[in-house]
XYZ file of C-alpha atoms in Angstrom:
430
model
C 85.298 119.912 119.315
C 85.850 116.181 118.930
C 84.465 113.874 121.629
C 86.533 113.004 124.670
C 88.466 109.770 124.684
C 87.014 106.954 126.805
C 88.446 106.164 130.193
C 90.666 103.119 130.436
C 93.669 101.577 132.073
C 97.193 102.792 131.252
C 99.134 101.353 128.334
C 102.802 100.379 128.847
C 105.171 102.981 127.340
C 106.329 100.475 124.722
C 102.720 99.725 123.721
C 103.035 96.017 124.555
C 99.896 93.875 124.694
C 98.841 91.649 127.619
C 100.685 88.332 127.645
C 97.463 86.337 127.176
C 96.696 88.015 123.817
C 99.173 85.762 122.054
C 99.310 82.977 124.579
C 95.747 81.736 125.034
C 94.378 78.436 123.826
C 91.069 77.373 122.375
C 90.194 80.662 120.687
C 89.952 81.692 117.081
C 93.347 81.608 115.413
C 94.465 85.007 114.027
C 94.756 83.561 110.523
C 90.984 83.013 110.576
C 90.353 86.732 111.200
C 91.019 89.590 108.875
C 93.569 92.250 109.792
C 92.795 95.818 108.790
C 94.841 98.996 109.068
C 93.199 102.378 109.560
C 95.309 105.467 108.832
C 93.891 108.663 110.296
C 94.834 111.942 108.604
C 93.631 114.694 110.966
C 93.628 117.673 108.579
C 90.835 119.665 106.952
C 90.918 122.907 105.000
C 87.999 124.198 107.115
C 86.088 122.773 110.064
C 82.461 122.078 109.128
C 79.945 123.226 111.720
C 78.420 119.781 112.284
C 81.691 117.830 112.515
C 82.990 116.425 115.804
C 85.765 114.258 114.316
C 89.322 114.607 115.571
C 90.444 117.027 112.858
C 92.400 120.288 112.676
C 92.935 123.029 110.137
C 96.430 123.958 109.010
C 96.275 127.214 110.966
C 95.777 125.267 114.215
C 98.942 123.200 113.862
C 102.592 123.525 112.977
C 106.042 122.129 113.603
C 106.172 118.400 114.229
C 102.384 118.171 113.805
C 102.272 119.868 110.409
C 100.835 118.327 107.268
C 104.312 118.320 105.724
C 105.760 116.093 108.478
C 102.716 113.946 109.157
C 103.528 110.961 106.925
C 106.932 110.546 108.566
C 105.312 110.671 112.024
C 102.653 108.091 111.156
C 105.296 105.784 109.682
C 106.912 105.673 113.132
C 103.685 104.275 114.580
C 103.470 101.688 111.794
C 106.955 100.503 112.773
C 105.928 100.397 116.439
C 102.736 98.478 115.581
C 104.626 95.806 113.665
C 107.019 95.373 116.601
C 104.214 95.174 119.205
C 102.265 92.514 117.295
C 105.422 90.498 116.703
C 106.462 90.688 120.365
C 102.962 89.568 121.409
C 103.581 86.268 119.645
C 100.842 86.797 117.083
C 101.696 85.210 113.732
C 102.277 87.715 110.941
C 99.271 88.433 108.726
C 99.115 90.573 105.609
C 96.689 93.469 105.733
C 93.379 92.442 104.206
C 92.086 96.039 104.139
C 93.638 99.501 104.469
C 91.475 102.584 104.976
C 92.804 106.148 104.973
C 90.286 108.412 106.684
C 90.095 111.789 108.281
C 89.810 114.638 108.110
C 90.581 114.970 104.452
C 93.399 112.544 103.610
C 93.802 113.969 100.121
C 94.947 117.287 101.556
C 98.259 115.448 101.828
C 100.189 115.067 98.571
C 99.419 111.777 96.843
C 103.075 110.863 97.367
C 102.605 111.006 101.154
C 99.601 108.684 100.985
C 101.675 106.329 98.847
C 104.455 106.434 101.492
C 101.938 105.419 104.151
C 100.661 102.525 102.062
C 104.235 101.458 101.367
C 104.848 101.522 105.133
C 101.927 99.143 105.690
C 103.205 96.919 102.883
C 106.692 96.831 104.398
C 105.396 96.124 107.912
C 102.866 93.391 107.199
C 102.513 92.876 103.486
C 99.260 93.201 101.566
C 96.975 90.278 100.787
C 96.610 89.604 97.043
C 93.114 91.125 97.038
C 93.646 93.846 99.638
C 91.054 96.621 99.539
C 92.809 100.003 99.895
C 90.486 102.983 100.321
C 91.018 106.688 100.811
C 88.406 109.226 101.719
C 88.499 112.453 99.713
C 86.690 115.717 99.290
C 85.611 116.446 95.721
C 87.747 119.600 95.662
C 90.910 117.876 96.957
C 91.743 115.575 94.019
C 92.876 115.846 90.409
C 93.005 113.250 87.619
C 96.762 113.070 88.199
C 96.567 112.539 91.969
C 93.963 109.790 91.601
C 96.038 108.061 88.926
C 99.090 108.198 91.224
C 97.154 106.582 94.060
C 95.788 103.844 91.817
C 99.240 103.078 90.408
C 100.568 102.651 93.961
C 97.925 100.107 94.966
C 94.878 102.074 96.105
C 91.718 100.354 94.885
C 88.882 102.539 96.122
C 87.966 106.155 96.867
C 85.083 107.432 98.978
C 84.023 110.983 98.146
C 82.272 113.194 100.703
C 79.494 114.421 98.415
C 76.997 114.998 101.269
C 74.466 116.827 99.057
C 73.900 118.064 95.514
C 71.993 121.143 96.689
C 74.005 124.357 97.193
C 72.026 125.734 100.134
C 72.321 122.393 101.979
C 76.077 122.321 101.399
C 76.267 125.905 102.655
C 74.475 124.964 105.885
C 76.919 122.084 106.322
C 79.794 124.471 105.488
C 81.054 122.161 102.763
C 83.361 123.942 100.334
C 83.044 121.957 97.090
C 80.955 122.765 94.025
C 78.347 119.989 93.599
C 78.765 120.245 89.817
C 82.228 118.751 90.304
C 80.905 115.373 91.505
C 80.434 113.747 88.066
C 83.942 114.871 87.116
C 85.708 113.384 90.140
C 83.784 110.126 89.813
C 84.839 109.885 86.169
C 88.472 110.702 86.991
C 88.551 108.007 89.683
C 87.004 105.406 87.406
C 89.360 106.310 84.591
C 92.204 105.624 87.048
C 90.746 102.184 87.779
C 89.382 102.965 91.244
C 86.086 101.812 92.703
C 84.010 104.781 93.848
C 81.662 105.379 96.760
C 79.676 108.540 97.490
C 78.807 109.603 101.051
C 75.534 111.492 101.577
C 74.000 113.186 104.623
C 70.264 113.648 105.115
C 68.409 115.717 107.674
C 70.380 118.947 107.357
C 68.411 121.918 108.740
C 66.459 123.468 105.870
C 66.725 120.405 103.598
C 63.389 119.537 101.984
C 62.361 116.105 100.762
C 62.787 117.371 97.200
C 66.329 118.510 98.077
C 67.127 115.034 99.361
C 65.625 113.415 96.284
C 67.785 115.662 94.094
C 70.917 114.575 95.971
C 70.075 110.894 95.624
C 69.303 111.246 91.930
C 72.533 113.176 91.343
C 74.548 110.472 93.074
C 72.866 107.715 91.076
C 73.345 109.610 87.827
C 77.107 109.134 88.212
C 76.646 105.359 88.045
C 78.540 104.634 91.277
C 78.314 101.177 92.762
C 78.331 102.150 96.454
C 76.447 104.825 98.406
C 76.499 105.588 102.119
C 73.632 107.679 103.504
C 73.838 108.922 107.078
C 71.359 110.898 109.135
C 72.878 114.126 110.395
C 73.645 113.877 114.098
C 74.436 117.171 115.794
C 76.874 116.466 118.594
C 77.319 118.616 121.677
C 80.201 121.044 121.418
C 79.950 121.617 117.667
C 79.191 124.941 116.022
C 75.884 123.609 114.703
C 74.841 122.490 118.192
C 75.317 126.075 119.350
C 73.257 127.339 116.391
C 70.455 124.945 117.310
C 70.604 126.002 120.943
C 70.330 129.669 119.951
C 67.383 128.932 117.662
C 69.269 129.945 114.503
C 68.611 126.599 112.804
C 65.941 123.968 113.432
C 66.587 120.254 113.339
C 64.188 118.037 111.378
C 61.725 115.767 113.127
C 62.241 112.030 113.523
C 59.409 111.490 111.040
C 61.245 113.651 108.499
C 64.425 111.621 108.992
C 62.503 108.363 108.608
C 60.821 109.541 105.403
C 64.182 110.492 103.935
C 65.694 107.121 104.845
C 62.777 105.332 103.206
C 63.201 107.447 100.072
C 66.904 106.610 99.968
C 66.199 102.901 100.239
C 63.504 103.119 97.573
C 65.611 104.984 95.007
C 68.846 103.126 95.671
C 67.134 99.740 95.515
C 65.349 100.680 92.276
C 68.747 101.592 90.807
C 70.138 98.153 91.617
C 71.942 98.875 94.902
C 71.101 96.652 97.871
C 71.477 97.552 101.528
C 74.092 95.475 103.334
C 74.347 97.603 106.484
C 71.779 100.045 107.807
C 73.470 103.069 106.195
C 75.203 101.429 103.220
C 74.104 100.165 99.808
C 76.175 98.366 97.142
C 75.494 97.061 93.644
C 77.184 93.691 94.243
C 78.921 91.942 97.128
C 82.245 92.907 95.540
C 81.278 96.598 95.808
C 80.764 96.498 99.578
C 83.287 98.275 101.812
C 85.219 95.321 103.203
C 87.103 97.462 105.718
C 83.906 98.591 107.440
C 82.503 95.062 107.277
C 85.591 93.939 109.174
C 84.702 96.322 112.023
C 81.109 95.107 112.137
C 82.195 91.452 112.101
C 84.829 91.788 114.812
C 88.098 91.412 112.900
C 91.403 92.814 114.181
C 92.660 96.237 113.195
C 95.356 98.734 114.103
C 94.465 102.413 113.960
C 97.377 104.697 113.097
C 97.155 108.400 113.952
C 95.997 110.793 116.688
C 92.792 109.613 118.333
C 92.738 106.368 116.327
C 91.374 103.206 117.959
C 92.686 99.637 117.587
C 91.462 96.170 118.503
C 93.105 92.753 118.685
C 91.358 89.572 119.802
C 93.305 87.044 121.828
C 94.185 83.640 120.433
C 92.202 82.298 123.355
C 90.678 83.324 126.669
C 92.713 84.599 129.582
C 93.987 81.475 131.366
C 93.629 82.888 134.884
C 89.977 83.984 134.545
C 87.611 83.038 137.379
C 84.865 81.974 134.929
C 84.571 81.461 131.150
C 82.332 84.516 130.746
C 84.720 86.741 132.712
C 87.730 85.627 130.674
C 89.266 88.512 128.783
C 89.304 87.768 125.076
C 90.487 90.966 123.432
C 92.063 94.364 123.943
C 91.030 97.739 122.546
C 93.142 100.880 122.850
C 93.152 104.439 121.586
C 95.768 107.068 120.867
C 96.159 110.535 122.308
C 94.038 113.005 120.373
C 96.212 116.003 119.663
C 98.658 115.710 116.747
C 101.406 117.566 118.635
C 101.279 115.157 121.584
C 101.025 112.205 119.184
C 104.124 113.343 117.292
C 106.086 114.065 120.481
C 105.476 110.603 121.926
C 106.553 108.833 118.752
C 109.587 111.084 118.412
C 110.578 109.957 121.919
C 110.166 106.299 120.959
C 107.060 105.900 123.130
C 103.658 104.464 122.273
C 101.067 107.174 121.521
C 98.322 105.096 123.188
C 96.328 107.007 125.805
C 94.427 104.099 127.350
C 92.959 100.672 126.782
C 90.210 98.303 127.866
C 90.333 94.532 128.190
C 87.134 92.936 126.911
C 85.562 89.910 128.577
C 83.758 87.203 126.645
C 80.428 88.668 127.808
C 81.390 92.146 126.594
C 82.590 90.726 123.293
C 79.250 89.021 122.704
C 77.410 92.224 123.540
C 79.402 94.166 120.975
C 78.923 91.395 118.417
C 75.173 91.691 118.892
C 75.152 95.493 118.701
C 77.111 95.570 115.454
C 76.042 92.338 113.763
C 72.325 93.050 113.878
C 72.882 96.096 111.627
C 74.033 93.858 108.756
C 71.750 92.462 106.060
C 73.006 88.957 106.881
C 71.728 89.513 110.413
C 72.908 88.046 113.674
C 73.097 84.446 114.820
C 70.574 84.186 117.669
C 72.965 81.871 119.519
C 75.070 84.946 120.334
C 72.253 86.408 122.442
C 71.576 85.849 126.108
C 68.422 83.889 127.034
C 66.516 87.130 127.675
C 67.733 88.540 124.362
C 66.459 85.469 122.525
C 63.105 85.778 124.295
C 62.802 89.374 123.035
C 62.989 88.247 119.409
C 59.380 87.034 119.234
C 58.085 90.443 120.290
C 60.312 92.201 117.759
C 58.958 89.935 115.016
C 55.382 90.634 116.141
C 55.961 94.405 115.933
C 57.521 94.150 112.480
C 61.077 95.055 113.456
C 62.662 91.655 112.755
C 62.022 89.314 109.841
C 59.939 86.327 110.969
C 61.313 83.783 108.489
C 64.875 84.675 109.356
C 64.104 84.343 113.074
C 62.738 80.830 112.521
C 66.011 80.024 110.744
C 67.964 81.275 113.761
C 68.959 84.769 112.696
C 67.927 88.293 113.702
C 67.450 90.277 110.467
C 66.072 93.805 110.433
C 63.036 94.697 108.353
C 62.839 98.136 106.734
C 60.942 99.362 109.800
C 63.561 97.677 111.957
C 66.321 99.585 110.216
C 64.540 102.818 111.135
C 64.440 101.677 114.764
C 67.718 99.752 114.887
C 68.697 101.234 118.255
C 65.412 99.990 119.738
C 66.141 96.500 118.437
C 69.670 96.565 119.870
C 68.403 97.606 123.311
C 65.796 94.819 123.298
C 68.171 92.001 122.344
C 71.102 93.097 124.505
C 69.248 94.022 127.702
C 70.814 97.473 127.400
């Protein structure tokens, strides 16, 4: 079961943004911020026991919410999005990044993914160096489908490898054969696509040797980007029920930390450098620019059921009682179920379920929470006085780099990356 949507205020039926979003003064001009588009494809062939994403199997859906009709439905929201941004008075910007996620986007025919990208191109245009990524399962692509995506303008594919060890994949209920990974990486590269591999560590029953084998298998493909995430078992998932019944045992925090340290050691030795707590790239050009845009606070529109969007205002709300209380951006989210999503768009109505209007104080808090996870660190000027005072203690305990702090930035050490949430709480008073 995917998590519940946040609470928020209602969104107008036409999806229009507050008048101050495009009418403020003194803020950052939209042209100075990137604009990303996220396309959510909510389909999977099976639901993995650990997954709490907003996804559905084909047997759960039909009619207007089917895989066959999905591209046409999502194109309606792209049209609506272009109209809403135009009506808000925001100057047109080409998409700097496009990311197709899920679910398993490549369960759709490559032609449908191309139609979605063409819809983005028609609505906003694509910047000359636009990064266009799709997620994929290793068993959901062919050399032909990857070549079709590359020819249409996709530049990058992120494969859900998760593990190279069969019994770990079985626990995760992943369906692909790990021996297929080198093949799909080669097919994608032959098509001219950049390739990333996603790994998960901390699966019940995974040994340190299992994790080492997965890392070495990923590196053996020669990829230039690896994401490694600790398994988090969310309430309401099948795996959470298995843990509760004592059928599987979660690893200890020490086990998770040891596996993270091993990942950093092996990936660094292979020439990949961490640029965000869970992400490593061979060069700056190999980093995932779409995710960096989230972490740096750019604008984006999320297309699809359950997708979130964010747009910063051109300035602060004119009628605010104080500068810190001025609302400087709006975030909203769509209804979760594909049938409801399709019905609203069919009726010409926004699929947004709710929104929140962020104050300057809230914006700075989020900037701190996300920015500190990056290798470049966080400008200490963003922090409150109490947050800045906490930095000295975090340096003393080895969680923040001392030289960087002297230079005015909060940069995590390796130990700090292991305890990033502790650092965030200390510097944000949360």
